[in-house]
Protein backbone atom coordinates (compact mmCIF):
# COMPACT_ATOMS: atom_id res chain seq x y z
CA UNK A 1 0.00 0.00 0.00
CA UNK A 2 1.34 3.48 -0.66
CA UNK A 3 3.09 5.03 2.31
CA UNK A 4 0.87 6.85 4.76
CA UNK A 5 1.76 9.35 7.46
CA UNK A 6 3.05 8.01 10.77
CA UNK A 7 3.21 11.15 12.95
CA UNK A 8 0.14 12.05 15.04
CA UNK A 9 -2.27 14.55 13.49
CA UNK A 10 -3.86 17.56 15.07
CA UNK A 11 -7.59 17.22 15.59
CA UNK A 12 -8.49 19.50 12.67
CA UNK A 13 -6.08 17.59 10.45
CA UNK A 14 -7.67 14.28 11.45
CA UNK A 15 -11.13 15.73 10.76
CA UNK A 16 -10.00 16.93 7.33
CA UNK A 17 -8.60 13.50 6.55
CA UNK A 18 -11.85 11.81 7.60
CA UNK A 19 -13.86 14.29 5.52
CA UNK A 20 -11.65 13.57 2.52
CA UNK A 21 -12.05 9.79 2.93
CA UNK A 22 -15.83 10.10 3.29
CA UNK A 23 -16.02 12.41 0.26
CA UNK A 24 -13.71 10.17 -1.80
CA UNK A 25 -15.88 7.14 -1.06
CA UNK A 26 -19.00 9.01 -2.19
CA UNK A 27 -17.46 10.75 -5.21
CA UNK A 28 -15.66 7.61 -6.43
CA UNK A 29 -18.91 5.66 -6.07
CA UNK A 30 -20.94 8.13 -8.11
CA UNK A 31 -18.40 9.50 -10.60
CA UNK A 32 -15.74 6.79 -10.81
CA UNK A 33 -12.18 6.62 -9.59
CA UNK A 34 -10.89 8.79 -12.45
CA UNK A 35 -12.86 11.85 -11.29
CA UNK A 36 -10.84 15.04 -10.84
CA UNK A 37 -9.47 15.10 -7.31
CA UNK A 38 -10.66 18.68 -7.02
CA UNK A 39 -14.19 17.20 -6.92
CA UNK A 40 -13.21 15.15 -3.87
CA UNK A 41 -11.74 18.23 -2.17
CA UNK A 42 -14.87 20.25 -2.98
CA UNK A 43 -17.16 17.52 -1.63
CA UNK A 44 -15.07 17.37 1.55
CA UNK A 45 -15.22 21.15 1.95
CA UNK A 46 -11.43 21.53 1.90
CA UNK A 47 -8.89 23.04 -0.46
CA UNK A 48 -6.96 21.09 -3.07
CA UNK A 49 -3.81 21.78 -1.03
CA UNK A 50 -5.40 20.11 2.01
CA UNK A 51 -6.20 17.08 -0.12
CA UNK A 52 -2.59 16.83 -1.33
CA UNK A 53 -1.24 17.43 2.18
CA UNK A 54 -3.15 14.31 3.27
CA UNK A 55 -2.84 12.17 0.14
CA UNK A 56 0.07 12.59 -2.24
CA UNK A 57 -1.68 10.83 -5.11
CA UNK A 58 -4.94 9.38 -6.37
CA UNK A 59 -3.49 5.93 -5.67
CA UNK A 60 -2.86 6.80 -2.02
CA UNK A 61 -6.38 8.19 -1.62
CA UNK A 62 -7.96 5.12 -3.28
CA UNK A 63 -5.78 2.81 -1.18
CA UNK A 64 -6.97 4.53 1.99
CA UNK A 65 -10.62 4.21 0.93
CA UNK A 66 -10.12 0.52 0.10
CA UNK A 67 -8.20 -0.13 3.31
CA UNK A 68 -11.01 1.41 5.36
CA UNK A 69 -13.50 -0.91 3.64
CA UNK A 70 -11.35 -3.99 4.27
CA UNK A 71 -11.00 -2.99 7.93
CA UNK A 72 -14.82 -2.94 8.13
CA UNK A 73 -14.90 -6.47 6.66
CA UNK A 74 -12.33 -7.66 9.18
CA UNK A 75 -14.34 -6.17 12.06
CA UNK A 76 -17.54 -7.78 10.81
CA UNK A 77 -15.81 -11.15 10.37
CA UNK A 78 -14.52 -10.95 13.93
CA UNK A 79 -18.03 -10.21 15.21
CA UNK A 80 -19.40 -13.25 13.32
CA UNK A 81 -16.60 -15.72 14.07
CA UNK A 82 -18.56 -17.72 16.69
CA UNK A 83 -21.70 -18.11 14.57
CA UNK A 84 -22.15 -21.30 12.57
CA UNK A 85 -23.64 -19.30 9.70
CA UNK A 86 -21.25 -16.39 10.13
CA UNK A 87 -20.08 -16.78 6.56
CA UNK A 88 -23.60 -16.02 5.32
CA UNK A 89 -23.65 -12.79 7.29
CA UNK A 90 -20.18 -11.77 6.10
CA UNK A 91 -20.96 -12.57 2.47
CA UNK A 92 -24.13 -10.47 2.61
CA UNK A 93 -22.24 -7.68 4.38
CA UNK A 94 -19.68 -7.53 1.56
CA UNK A 95 -22.34 -7.77 -1.15
CA UNK A 96 -24.09 -4.83 0.51
CA UNK A 97 -20.79 -2.91 0.51
CA UNK A 98 -20.40 -3.63 -3.19
CA UNK A 99 -23.90 -2.44 -3.89
CA UNK A 100 -23.29 0.78 -1.94
CA UNK A 101 -19.88 1.45 -3.44
CA UNK A 102 -19.07 -0.13 -6.78
CA UNK A 103 -15.51 1.16 -6.69
CA UNK A 104 -14.80 -1.35 -3.92
CA UNK A 105 -15.11 -4.19 -6.44
CA UNK A 106 -11.47 -3.72 -7.47
CA UNK A 107 -10.27 -4.35 -3.94
CA UNK A 108 -12.04 -7.71 -3.93
CA UNK A 109 -10.39 -8.89 -7.13
CA UNK A 110 -6.90 -7.93 -5.99
CA UNK A 111 -5.70 -7.52 -9.54
CA UNK A 112 -3.01 -5.06 -10.48
CA UNK A 113 -1.29 -3.07 -7.79
CA UNK A 114 0.60 -4.75 -4.97
CA UNK A 115 -1.34 -2.89 -2.26
CA UNK A 116 -4.61 -3.95 -3.88
CA UNK A 117 -3.50 -7.57 -3.83
CA UNK A 118 -2.65 -7.24 -0.14
CA UNK A 119 -6.16 -5.94 0.59
CA UNK A 120 -7.67 -8.82 -1.35
CA UNK A 121 -5.61 -11.25 0.73
CA UNK A 122 -6.85 -9.61 3.92
CA UNK A 123 -10.44 -10.01 2.69
CA UNK A 124 -9.83 -13.68 1.96
CA UNK A 125 -8.27 -14.13 5.39
CA UNK A 126 -11.45 -12.72 6.94
CA UNK A 127 -13.53 -15.37 5.20
CA UNK A 128 -11.24 -18.36 5.86
CA UNK A 129 -12.14 -19.17 9.50
CA UNK A 130 -15.84 -18.56 8.79
CA UNK A 131 -15.70 -20.93 5.83
CA UNK A 132 -13.92 -23.59 7.89
CA UNK A 133 -16.60 -23.35 10.59
CA UNK A 134 -19.38 -23.42 7.96
CA UNK A 135 -17.88 -26.54 6.37
CA UNK A 136 -17.76 -28.30 9.76
CA UNK A 137 -21.36 -27.35 10.58
CA UNK A 138 -22.80 -28.07 7.13
CA UNK A 139 -23.83 -24.47 6.38
CA UNK A 140 -22.05 -24.56 3.01
CA UNK A 141 -21.96 -27.33 0.45
CA UNK A 142 -19.22 -29.82 1.44
CA UNK A 143 -17.02 -29.09 -1.59
CA UNK A 144 -17.13 -25.29 -1.23
CA UNK A 145 -13.73 -23.63 -1.39
CA UNK A 146 -12.58 -20.12 -0.58
CA UNK A 147 -12.20 -19.40 -4.30
CA UNK A 148 -15.92 -20.21 -4.74
CA UNK A 149 -16.85 -17.65 -2.11
CA UNK A 150 -14.54 -15.00 -3.57
CA UNK A 151 -15.96 -15.61 -7.06
CA UNK A 152 -19.31 -14.38 -5.79
CA UNK A 153 -18.05 -10.79 -5.74
CA UNK A 154 -17.08 -10.29 -9.39
CA UNK A 155 -20.24 -12.17 -10.40
CA UNK A 156 -22.35 -9.81 -8.31
CA UNK A 157 -20.41 -6.82 -9.66
CA UNK A 158 -21.49 -7.69 -13.19
CA UNK A 159 -25.10 -7.04 -12.23
CA UNK A 160 -24.21 -3.64 -10.76
CA UNK A 161 -23.61 -2.36 -14.29
CA UNK A 162 -27.20 -2.95 -15.42
CA UNK A 163 -28.30 0.53 -16.56
CA UNK A 164 -32.00 0.59 -15.65
CA UNK A 165 -32.60 0.92 -11.91
CA UNK A 166 -35.70 -1.32 -11.74
CA UNK A 167 -34.03 -4.06 -13.75
CA UNK A 168 -30.83 -3.72 -11.71
CA UNK A 169 -32.68 -4.02 -8.39
CA UNK A 170 -34.46 -7.18 -9.54
CA UNK A 171 -31.27 -8.67 -10.95
CA UNK A 172 -29.34 -7.87 -7.77
CA UNK A 173 -31.94 -9.77 -5.72
CA UNK A 174 -31.80 -12.67 -8.19
CA UNK A 175 -27.99 -12.67 -8.23
CA UNK A 176 -27.83 -12.72 -4.44
CA UNK A 177 -30.33 -15.60 -4.31
CA UNK A 178 -28.32 -17.52 -6.91
CA UNK A 179 -25.08 -17.00 -4.96
CA UNK A 180 -26.80 -18.26 -1.80
CA UNK A 181 -28.10 -21.37 -3.59
CA UNK A 182 -24.67 -22.07 -5.05
CA UNK A 183 -22.78 -21.77 -1.79
CA UNK A 184 -25.06 -22.57 1.12
CA UNK A 185 -26.65 -25.89 1.98
GROMACS .gro file of C-alpha atoms in nm:
model
  185
    1UNK     CA    1   0.000   0.000   0.000
    2UNK     CA    2   0.134   0.348  -0.066
    3UNK     CA    3   0.309   0.503   0.231
    4UNK     CA    4   0.087   0.685   0.476
    5UNK     CA    5   0.176   0.935   0.746
    6UNK     CA    6   0.305   0.801   1.077
    7UNK     CA    7   0.321   1.115   1.295
    8UNK     CA    8   0.014   1.205   1.504
    9UNK     CA    9  -0.227   1.455   1.349
   10UNK     CA   10  -0.386   1.756   1.507
   11UNK     CA   11  -0.759   1.722   1.559
   12UNK     CA   12  -0.849   1.950   1.267
   13UNK     CA   13  -0.608   1.759   1.045
   14UNK     CA   14  -0.767   1.428   1.145
   15UNK     CA   15  -1.113   1.573   1.076
   16UNK     CA   16  -1.000   1.693   0.733
   17UNK     CA   17  -0.860   1.350   0.655
   18UNK     CA   18  -1.185   1.181   0.760
   19UNK     CA   19  -1.386   1.429   0.552
   20UNK     CA   20  -1.165   1.357   0.252
   21UNK     CA   21  -1.205   0.979   0.293
   22UNK     CA   22  -1.583   1.010   0.329
   23UNK     CA   23  -1.602   1.241   0.026
   24UNK     CA   24  -1.371   1.017  -0.180
   25UNK     CA   25  -1.588   0.714  -0.106
   26UNK     CA   26  -1.900   0.901  -0.219
   27UNK     CA   27  -1.746   1.075  -0.521
   28UNK     CA   28  -1.566   0.761  -0.643
   29UNK     CA   29  -1.891   0.566  -0.607
   30UNK     CA   30  -2.094   0.813  -0.811
   31UNK     CA   31  -1.840   0.950  -1.060
   32UNK     CA   32  -1.574   0.679  -1.081
   33UNK     CA   33  -1.218   0.662  -0.959
   34UNK     CA   34  -1.089   0.879  -1.245
   35UNK     CA   35  -1.286   1.185  -1.129
   36UNK     CA   36  -1.084   1.504  -1.084
   37UNK     CA   37  -0.947   1.510  -0.731
   38UNK     CA   38  -1.066   1.868  -0.702
   39UNK     CA   39  -1.419   1.720  -0.692
   40UNK     CA   40  -1.321   1.515  -0.387
   41UNK     CA   41  -1.174   1.823  -0.217
   42UNK     CA   42  -1.487   2.025  -0.298
   43UNK     CA   43  -1.716   1.752  -0.163
   44UNK     CA   44  -1.507   1.737   0.155
   45UNK     CA   45  -1.522   2.115   0.195
   46UNK     CA   46  -1.143   2.153   0.190
   47UNK     CA   47  -0.889   2.304  -0.046
   48UNK     CA   48  -0.696   2.109  -0.307
   49UNK     CA   49  -0.381   2.178  -0.103
   50UNK     CA   50  -0.540   2.011   0.201
   51UNK     CA   51  -0.620   1.708  -0.012
   52UNK     CA   52  -0.259   1.683  -0.133
   53UNK     CA   53  -0.124   1.743   0.218
   54UNK     CA   54  -0.315   1.431   0.327
   55UNK     CA   55  -0.284   1.217   0.014
   56UNK     CA   56   0.007   1.259  -0.224
   57UNK     CA   57  -0.168   1.083  -0.511
   58UNK     CA   58  -0.494   0.938  -0.637
   59UNK     CA   59  -0.349   0.593  -0.567
   60UNK     CA   60  -0.286   0.680  -0.202
   61UNK     CA   61  -0.638   0.819  -0.162
   62UNK     CA   62  -0.796   0.512  -0.328
   63UNK     CA   63  -0.578   0.281  -0.118
   64UNK     CA   64  -0.697   0.453   0.199
   65UNK     CA   65  -1.062   0.421   0.093
   66UNK     CA   66  -1.012   0.052   0.010
   67UNK     CA   67  -0.820  -0.013   0.331
   68UNK     CA   68  -1.101   0.141   0.536
   69UNK     CA   69  -1.350  -0.091   0.364
   70UNK     CA   70  -1.135  -0.399   0.427
   71UNK     CA   71  -1.100  -0.299   0.793
   72UNK     CA   72  -1.482  -0.294   0.813
   73UNK     CA   73  -1.490  -0.647   0.666
   74UNK     CA   74  -1.233  -0.766   0.918
   75UNK     CA   75  -1.434  -0.617   1.206
   76UNK     CA   76  -1.754  -0.778   1.081
   77UNK     CA   77  -1.581  -1.115   1.037
   78UNK     CA   78  -1.452  -1.095   1.393
   79UNK     CA   79  -1.803  -1.021   1.521
   80UNK     CA   80  -1.940  -1.325   1.332
   81UNK     CA   81  -1.660  -1.572   1.407
   82UNK     CA   82  -1.856  -1.772   1.669
   83UNK     CA   83  -2.170  -1.811   1.457
   84UNK     CA   84  -2.215  -2.130   1.257
   85UNK     CA   85  -2.364  -1.930   0.970
   86UNK     CA   86  -2.125  -1.639   1.013
   87UNK     CA   87  -2.008  -1.678   0.656
   88UNK     CA   88  -2.360  -1.602   0.532
   89UNK     CA   89  -2.365  -1.279   0.729
   90UNK     CA   90  -2.018  -1.177   0.610
   91UNK     CA   91  -2.096  -1.257   0.247
   92UNK     CA   92  -2.413  -1.047   0.261
   93UNK     CA   93  -2.224  -0.768   0.438
   94UNK     CA   94  -1.968  -0.753   0.156
   95UNK     CA   95  -2.234  -0.777  -0.115
   96UNK     CA   96  -2.409  -0.483   0.051
   97UNK     CA   97  -2.079  -0.291   0.051
   98UNK     CA   98  -2.040  -0.363  -0.319
   99UNK     CA   99  -2.390  -0.244  -0.389
  100UNK     CA  100  -2.329   0.078  -0.194
  101UNK     CA  101  -1.988   0.145  -0.344
  102UNK     CA  102  -1.907  -0.013  -0.678
  103UNK     CA  103  -1.551   0.116  -0.669
  104UNK     CA  104  -1.480  -0.135  -0.392
  105UNK     CA  105  -1.511  -0.419  -0.644
  106UNK     CA  106  -1.147  -0.372  -0.747
  107UNK     CA  107  -1.027  -0.435  -0.394
  108UNK     CA  108  -1.204  -0.771  -0.393
  109UNK     CA  109  -1.039  -0.889  -0.713
  110UNK     CA  110  -0.690  -0.793  -0.599
  111UNK     CA  111  -0.570  -0.752  -0.954
  112UNK     CA  112  -0.301  -0.506  -1.048
  113UNK     CA  113  -0.129  -0.307  -0.779
  114UNK     CA  114   0.060  -0.475  -0.497
  115UNK     CA  115  -0.134  -0.289  -0.226
  116UNK     CA  116  -0.461  -0.395  -0.388
  117UNK     CA  117  -0.350  -0.757  -0.383
  118UNK     CA  118  -0.265  -0.724  -0.014
  119UNK     CA  119  -0.616  -0.594   0.059
  120UNK     CA  120  -0.767  -0.882  -0.135
  121UNK     CA  121  -0.561  -1.125   0.073
  122UNK     CA  122  -0.685  -0.961   0.392
  123UNK     CA  123  -1.044  -1.001   0.269
  124UNK     CA  124  -0.983  -1.368   0.196
  125UNK     CA  125  -0.827  -1.413   0.539
  126UNK     CA  126  -1.145  -1.272   0.694
  127UNK     CA  127  -1.353  -1.537   0.520
  128UNK     CA  128  -1.124  -1.836   0.586
  129UNK     CA  129  -1.214  -1.917   0.950
  130UNK     CA  130  -1.584  -1.856   0.879
  131UNK     CA  131  -1.570  -2.093   0.583
  132UNK     CA  132  -1.392  -2.359   0.789
  133UNK     CA  133  -1.660  -2.335   1.059
  134UNK     CA  134  -1.938  -2.342   0.796
  135UNK     CA  135  -1.788  -2.654   0.637
  136UNK     CA  136  -1.776  -2.830   0.976
  137UNK     CA  137  -2.136  -2.735   1.058
  138UNK     CA  138  -2.280  -2.807   0.713
  139UNK     CA  139  -2.383  -2.447   0.638
  140UNK     CA  140  -2.205  -2.456   0.301
  141UNK     CA  141  -2.196  -2.733   0.045
  142UNK     CA  142  -1.922  -2.982   0.144
  143UNK     CA  143  -1.702  -2.909  -0.159
  144UNK     CA  144  -1.713  -2.529  -0.123
  145UNK     CA  145  -1.373  -2.363  -0.139
  146UNK     CA  146  -1.258  -2.012  -0.058
  147UNK     CA  147  -1.220  -1.940  -0.430
  148UNK     CA  148  -1.592  -2.021  -0.474
  149UNK     CA  149  -1.685  -1.765  -0.211
  150UNK     CA  150  -1.454  -1.500  -0.357
  151UNK     CA  151  -1.596  -1.561  -0.706
  152UNK     CA  152  -1.931  -1.438  -0.579
  153UNK     CA  153  -1.805  -1.079  -0.574
  154UNK     CA  154  -1.708  -1.029  -0.939
  155UNK     CA  155  -2.024  -1.217  -1.040
  156UNK     CA  156  -2.235  -0.981  -0.831
  157UNK     CA  157  -2.041  -0.682  -0.966
  158UNK     CA  158  -2.149  -0.769  -1.319
  159UNK     CA  159  -2.510  -0.704  -1.223
  160UNK     CA  160  -2.421  -0.364  -1.076
  161UNK     CA  161  -2.361  -0.236  -1.429
  162UNK     CA  162  -2.720  -0.295  -1.542
  163UNK     CA  163  -2.830   0.053  -1.656
  164UNK     CA  164  -3.200   0.059  -1.565
  165UNK     CA  165  -3.260   0.092  -1.191
  166UNK     CA  166  -3.570  -0.132  -1.174
  167UNK     CA  167  -3.403  -0.406  -1.375
  168UNK     CA  168  -3.083  -0.372  -1.171
  169UNK     CA  169  -3.268  -0.402  -0.839
  170UNK     CA  170  -3.446  -0.718  -0.954
  171UNK     CA  171  -3.127  -0.867  -1.095
  172UNK     CA  172  -2.934  -0.787  -0.777
  173UNK     CA  173  -3.194  -0.977  -0.572
  174UNK     CA  174  -3.180  -1.267  -0.819
  175UNK     CA  175  -2.799  -1.267  -0.823
  176UNK     CA  176  -2.783  -1.272  -0.444
  177UNK     CA  177  -3.033  -1.560  -0.431
  178UNK     CA  178  -2.832  -1.752  -0.691
  179UNK     CA  179  -2.508  -1.700  -0.496
  180UNK     CA  180  -2.680  -1.826  -0.180
  181UNK     CA  181  -2.810  -2.137  -0.359
  182UNK     CA  182  -2.467  -2.207  -0.505
  183UNK     CA  183  -2.278  -2.177  -0.179
  184UNK     CA  184  -2.506  -2.257   0.112
  185UNK     CA  185  -2.665  -2.589   0.198
   0.00000   0.00000   0.00000
